[in-house]
Short mmCIF file of C-alpha atoms in Angstrom, two decimals:
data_model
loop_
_atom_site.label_atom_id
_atom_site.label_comp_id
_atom_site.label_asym_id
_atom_site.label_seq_id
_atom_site.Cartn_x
_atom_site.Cartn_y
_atom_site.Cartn_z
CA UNK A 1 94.19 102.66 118.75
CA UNK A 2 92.80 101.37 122.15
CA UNK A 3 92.69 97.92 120.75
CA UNK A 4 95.99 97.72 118.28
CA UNK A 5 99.18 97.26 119.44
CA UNK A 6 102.29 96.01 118.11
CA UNK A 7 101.74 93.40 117.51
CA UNK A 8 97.93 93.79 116.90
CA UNK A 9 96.17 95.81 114.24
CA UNK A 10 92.20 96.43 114.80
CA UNK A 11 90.42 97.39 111.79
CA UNK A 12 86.68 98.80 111.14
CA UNK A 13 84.29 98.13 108.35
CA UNK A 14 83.30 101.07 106.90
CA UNK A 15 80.09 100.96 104.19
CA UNK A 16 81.22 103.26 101.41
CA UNK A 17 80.27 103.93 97.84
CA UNK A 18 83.07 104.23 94.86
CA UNK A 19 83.82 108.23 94.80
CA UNK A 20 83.93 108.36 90.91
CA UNK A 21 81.14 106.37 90.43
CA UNK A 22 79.05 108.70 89.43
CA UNK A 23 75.83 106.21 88.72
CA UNK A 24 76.28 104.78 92.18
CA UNK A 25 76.17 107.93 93.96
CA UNK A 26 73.57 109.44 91.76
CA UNK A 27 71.47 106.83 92.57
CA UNK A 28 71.57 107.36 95.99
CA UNK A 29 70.93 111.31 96.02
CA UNK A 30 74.67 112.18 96.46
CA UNK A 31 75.95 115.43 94.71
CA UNK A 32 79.63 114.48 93.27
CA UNK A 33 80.05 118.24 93.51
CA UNK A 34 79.17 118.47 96.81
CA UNK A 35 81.66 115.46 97.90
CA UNK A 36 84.39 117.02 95.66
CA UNK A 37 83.75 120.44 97.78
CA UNK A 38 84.53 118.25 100.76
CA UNK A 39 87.57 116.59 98.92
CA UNK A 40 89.35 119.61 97.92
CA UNK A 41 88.36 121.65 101.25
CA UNK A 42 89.51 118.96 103.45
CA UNK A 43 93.18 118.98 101.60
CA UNK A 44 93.56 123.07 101.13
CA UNK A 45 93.29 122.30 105.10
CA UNK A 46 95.41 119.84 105.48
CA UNK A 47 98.41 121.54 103.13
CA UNK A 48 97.93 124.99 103.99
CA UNK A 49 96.88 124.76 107.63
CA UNK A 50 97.95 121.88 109.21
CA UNK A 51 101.15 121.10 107.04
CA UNK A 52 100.55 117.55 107.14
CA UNK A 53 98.65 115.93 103.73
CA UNK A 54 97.18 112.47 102.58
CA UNK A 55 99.73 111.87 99.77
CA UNK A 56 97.85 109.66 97.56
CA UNK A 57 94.22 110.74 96.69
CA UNK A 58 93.35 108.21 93.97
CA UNK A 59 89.87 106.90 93.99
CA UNK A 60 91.26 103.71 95.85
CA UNK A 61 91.63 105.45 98.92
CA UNK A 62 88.81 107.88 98.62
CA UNK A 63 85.59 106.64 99.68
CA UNK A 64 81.84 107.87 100.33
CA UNK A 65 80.39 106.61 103.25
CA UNK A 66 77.60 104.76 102.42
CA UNK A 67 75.24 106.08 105.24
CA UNK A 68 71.05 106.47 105.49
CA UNK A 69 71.59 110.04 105.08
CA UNK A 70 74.12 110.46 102.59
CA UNK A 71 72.57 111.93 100.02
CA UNK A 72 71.99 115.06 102.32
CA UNK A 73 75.05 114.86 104.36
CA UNK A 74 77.27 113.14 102.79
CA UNK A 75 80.90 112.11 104.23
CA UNK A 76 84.35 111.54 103.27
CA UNK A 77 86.09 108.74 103.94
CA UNK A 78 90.17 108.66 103.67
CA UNK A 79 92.29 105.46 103.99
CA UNK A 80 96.18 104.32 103.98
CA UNK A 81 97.58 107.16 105.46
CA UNK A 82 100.76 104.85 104.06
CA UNK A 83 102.05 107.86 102.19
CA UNK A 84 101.70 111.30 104.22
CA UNK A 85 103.86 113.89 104.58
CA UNK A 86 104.45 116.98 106.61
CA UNK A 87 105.62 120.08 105.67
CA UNK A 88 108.53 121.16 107.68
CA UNK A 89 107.80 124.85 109.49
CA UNK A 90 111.40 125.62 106.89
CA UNK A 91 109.53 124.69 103.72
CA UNK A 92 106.87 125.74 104.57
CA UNK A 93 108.14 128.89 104.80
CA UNK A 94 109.73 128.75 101.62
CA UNK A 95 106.79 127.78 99.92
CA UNK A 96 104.93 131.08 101.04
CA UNK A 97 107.76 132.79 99.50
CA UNK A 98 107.69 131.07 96.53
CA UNK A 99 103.76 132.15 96.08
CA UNK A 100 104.61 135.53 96.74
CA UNK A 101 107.41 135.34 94.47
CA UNK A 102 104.92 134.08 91.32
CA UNK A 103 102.17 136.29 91.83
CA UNK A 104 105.22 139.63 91.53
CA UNK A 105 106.81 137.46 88.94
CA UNK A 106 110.21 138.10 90.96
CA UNK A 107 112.59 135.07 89.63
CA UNK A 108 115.58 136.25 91.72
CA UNK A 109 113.57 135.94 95.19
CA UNK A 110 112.24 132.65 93.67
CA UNK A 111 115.80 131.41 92.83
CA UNK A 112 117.07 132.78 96.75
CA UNK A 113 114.55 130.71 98.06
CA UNK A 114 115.31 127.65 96.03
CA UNK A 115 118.86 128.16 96.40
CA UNK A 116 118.37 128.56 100.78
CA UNK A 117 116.63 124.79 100.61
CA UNK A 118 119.97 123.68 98.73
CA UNK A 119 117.75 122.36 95.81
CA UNK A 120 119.90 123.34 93.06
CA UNK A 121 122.84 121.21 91.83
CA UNK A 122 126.23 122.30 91.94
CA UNK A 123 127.14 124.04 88.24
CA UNK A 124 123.58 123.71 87.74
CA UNK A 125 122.85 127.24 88.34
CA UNK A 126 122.27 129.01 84.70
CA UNK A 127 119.95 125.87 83.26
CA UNK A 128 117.59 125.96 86.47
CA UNK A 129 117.95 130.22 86.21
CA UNK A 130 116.35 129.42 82.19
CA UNK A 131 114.19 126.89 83.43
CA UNK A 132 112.25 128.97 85.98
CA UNK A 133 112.42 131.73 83.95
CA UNK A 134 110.46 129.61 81.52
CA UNK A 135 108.11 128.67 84.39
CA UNK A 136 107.35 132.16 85.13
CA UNK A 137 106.37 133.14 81.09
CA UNK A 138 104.39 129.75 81.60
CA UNK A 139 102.46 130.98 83.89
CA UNK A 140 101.83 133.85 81.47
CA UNK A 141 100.81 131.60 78.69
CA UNK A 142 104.75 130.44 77.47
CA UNK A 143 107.55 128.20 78.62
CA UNK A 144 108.46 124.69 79.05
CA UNK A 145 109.17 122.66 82.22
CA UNK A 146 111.67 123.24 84.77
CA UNK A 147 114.44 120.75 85.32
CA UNK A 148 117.83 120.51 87.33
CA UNK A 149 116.82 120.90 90.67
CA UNK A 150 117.80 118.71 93.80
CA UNK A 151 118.18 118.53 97.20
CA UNK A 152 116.88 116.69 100.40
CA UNK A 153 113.21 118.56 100.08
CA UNK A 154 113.21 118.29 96.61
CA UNK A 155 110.79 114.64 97.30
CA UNK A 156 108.80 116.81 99.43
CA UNK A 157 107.78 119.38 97.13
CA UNK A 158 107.49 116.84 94.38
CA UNK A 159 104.86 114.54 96.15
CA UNK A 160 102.89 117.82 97.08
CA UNK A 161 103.03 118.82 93.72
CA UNK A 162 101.94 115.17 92.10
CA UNK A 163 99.20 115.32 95.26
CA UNK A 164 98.01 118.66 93.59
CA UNK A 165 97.83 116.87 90.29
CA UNK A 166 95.62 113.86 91.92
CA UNK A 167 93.28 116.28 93.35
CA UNK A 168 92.88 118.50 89.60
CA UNK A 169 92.65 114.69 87.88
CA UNK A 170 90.00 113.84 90.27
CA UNK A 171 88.17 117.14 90.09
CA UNK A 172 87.75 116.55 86.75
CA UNK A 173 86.17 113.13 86.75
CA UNK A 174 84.22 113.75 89.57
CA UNK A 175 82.95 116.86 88.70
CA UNK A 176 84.39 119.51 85.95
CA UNK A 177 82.20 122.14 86.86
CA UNK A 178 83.78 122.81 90.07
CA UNK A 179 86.45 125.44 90.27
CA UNK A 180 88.89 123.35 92.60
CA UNK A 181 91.32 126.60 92.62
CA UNK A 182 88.42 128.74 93.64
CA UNK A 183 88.04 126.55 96.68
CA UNK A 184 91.26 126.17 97.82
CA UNK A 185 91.73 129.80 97.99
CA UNK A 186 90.37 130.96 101.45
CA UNK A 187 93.00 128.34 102.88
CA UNK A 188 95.40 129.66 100.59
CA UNK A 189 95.08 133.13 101.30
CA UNK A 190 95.40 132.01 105.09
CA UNK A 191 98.45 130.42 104.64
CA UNK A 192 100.01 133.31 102.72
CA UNK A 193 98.79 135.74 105.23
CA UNK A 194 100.18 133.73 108.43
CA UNK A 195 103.40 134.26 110.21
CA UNK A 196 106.30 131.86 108.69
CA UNK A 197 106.88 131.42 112.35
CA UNK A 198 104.58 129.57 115.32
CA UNK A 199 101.68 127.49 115.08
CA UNK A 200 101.43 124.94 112.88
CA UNK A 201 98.78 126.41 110.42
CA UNK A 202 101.61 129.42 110.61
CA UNK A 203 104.79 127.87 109.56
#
């Protein structure tokens, strides 16, 4: 930033190798597990803990660093931070809530804490009551998907959730062997366990 101004933009060159080429980086010792670990990690943290997230994780802005030891240390590199977002201390709040409220399978403390973020449509009430409700047999092996919901934070939760989708796509190209739940869920368990008030990596 020392050299960009506005008027000026400074870029760097960066050698990097194509993250789902798996031929490339298997040629040059790289485990795609072990820069998936580093993918997944490095957005649990930014989600749960810091509350602000790279938005768009397609291989196009997801690099290896092409670097003389990369096959034993290998790096991440992310670009065009173009689409970010941070999660308000407020939703993030909620969202901790909402967990909680999935893992007791409590759909009236998940409908309070939709209905405190102002996400549900006037008159809209029963069909997003039977759509969550579906959710929530979903997640025991039923349902179909929700639908009438709205709201200013609505976008929010919607490009975390399609962020969450990138990272499970690219998981399973990259490498299908890795759990990408099971490594998201120290951070997880963090988040859930912080105060919905404070820090940033607490609310």
């Amino acid at each position: 930033t020392s050299h960009s101004s506005a008027r000026i933009l400074t870029m760097e060159y960066f050698s990097t190798l194509p993250i789902t080429d798996a031929g490339t980086l298997a040629r040059r010792g790289v485990s795609a597990a072990e820069v998936l670990e580093i993918v997944v990690r490095a957005y649990a943290r930014q989600v749960f803990v810091d509350g602000l997230f790279h938005a768009d994780p397609h291989p196009g802005n997801l690099f290896v660093l092409d670097e003389p030891d990369v096959g034993r240390r290998p790096r991440v590199l992310f670009v065009d931070f173009g689409l970010s977002k941070r999660l308000e201390p407020e939703l993030r709040t909620e969202m901790r809530s909402a967990i909680f409220a999935m893992l007791q399978g409590d759909l009236e403390a998940f409908l309070e804490g939709m209905g405190r973020l102002e996400m549900i449509e006037p008159g809209a009430e029963p069909g997003v009551r039977e759509a969550v409700e579906a959710m929530f047999q979903r997640l025991r092996g039923e349902g179909v998907a929700p639908l009438g919901i709205a709201g200013d934070r609505v976008n929010d939760l919607l490009l975390y959730a399609k962020t969450v989708s990138y990272l499970f796509g690219l998981g399973a190209e990259l490498a299908p062997e890795v759990d990408v739940m099971k490594l998201s869920v120290p951070y997880l368990l963090r988040f859930l366990a912080s105060s919905p008030a404070g820090a940033p990596g607490g609310g």
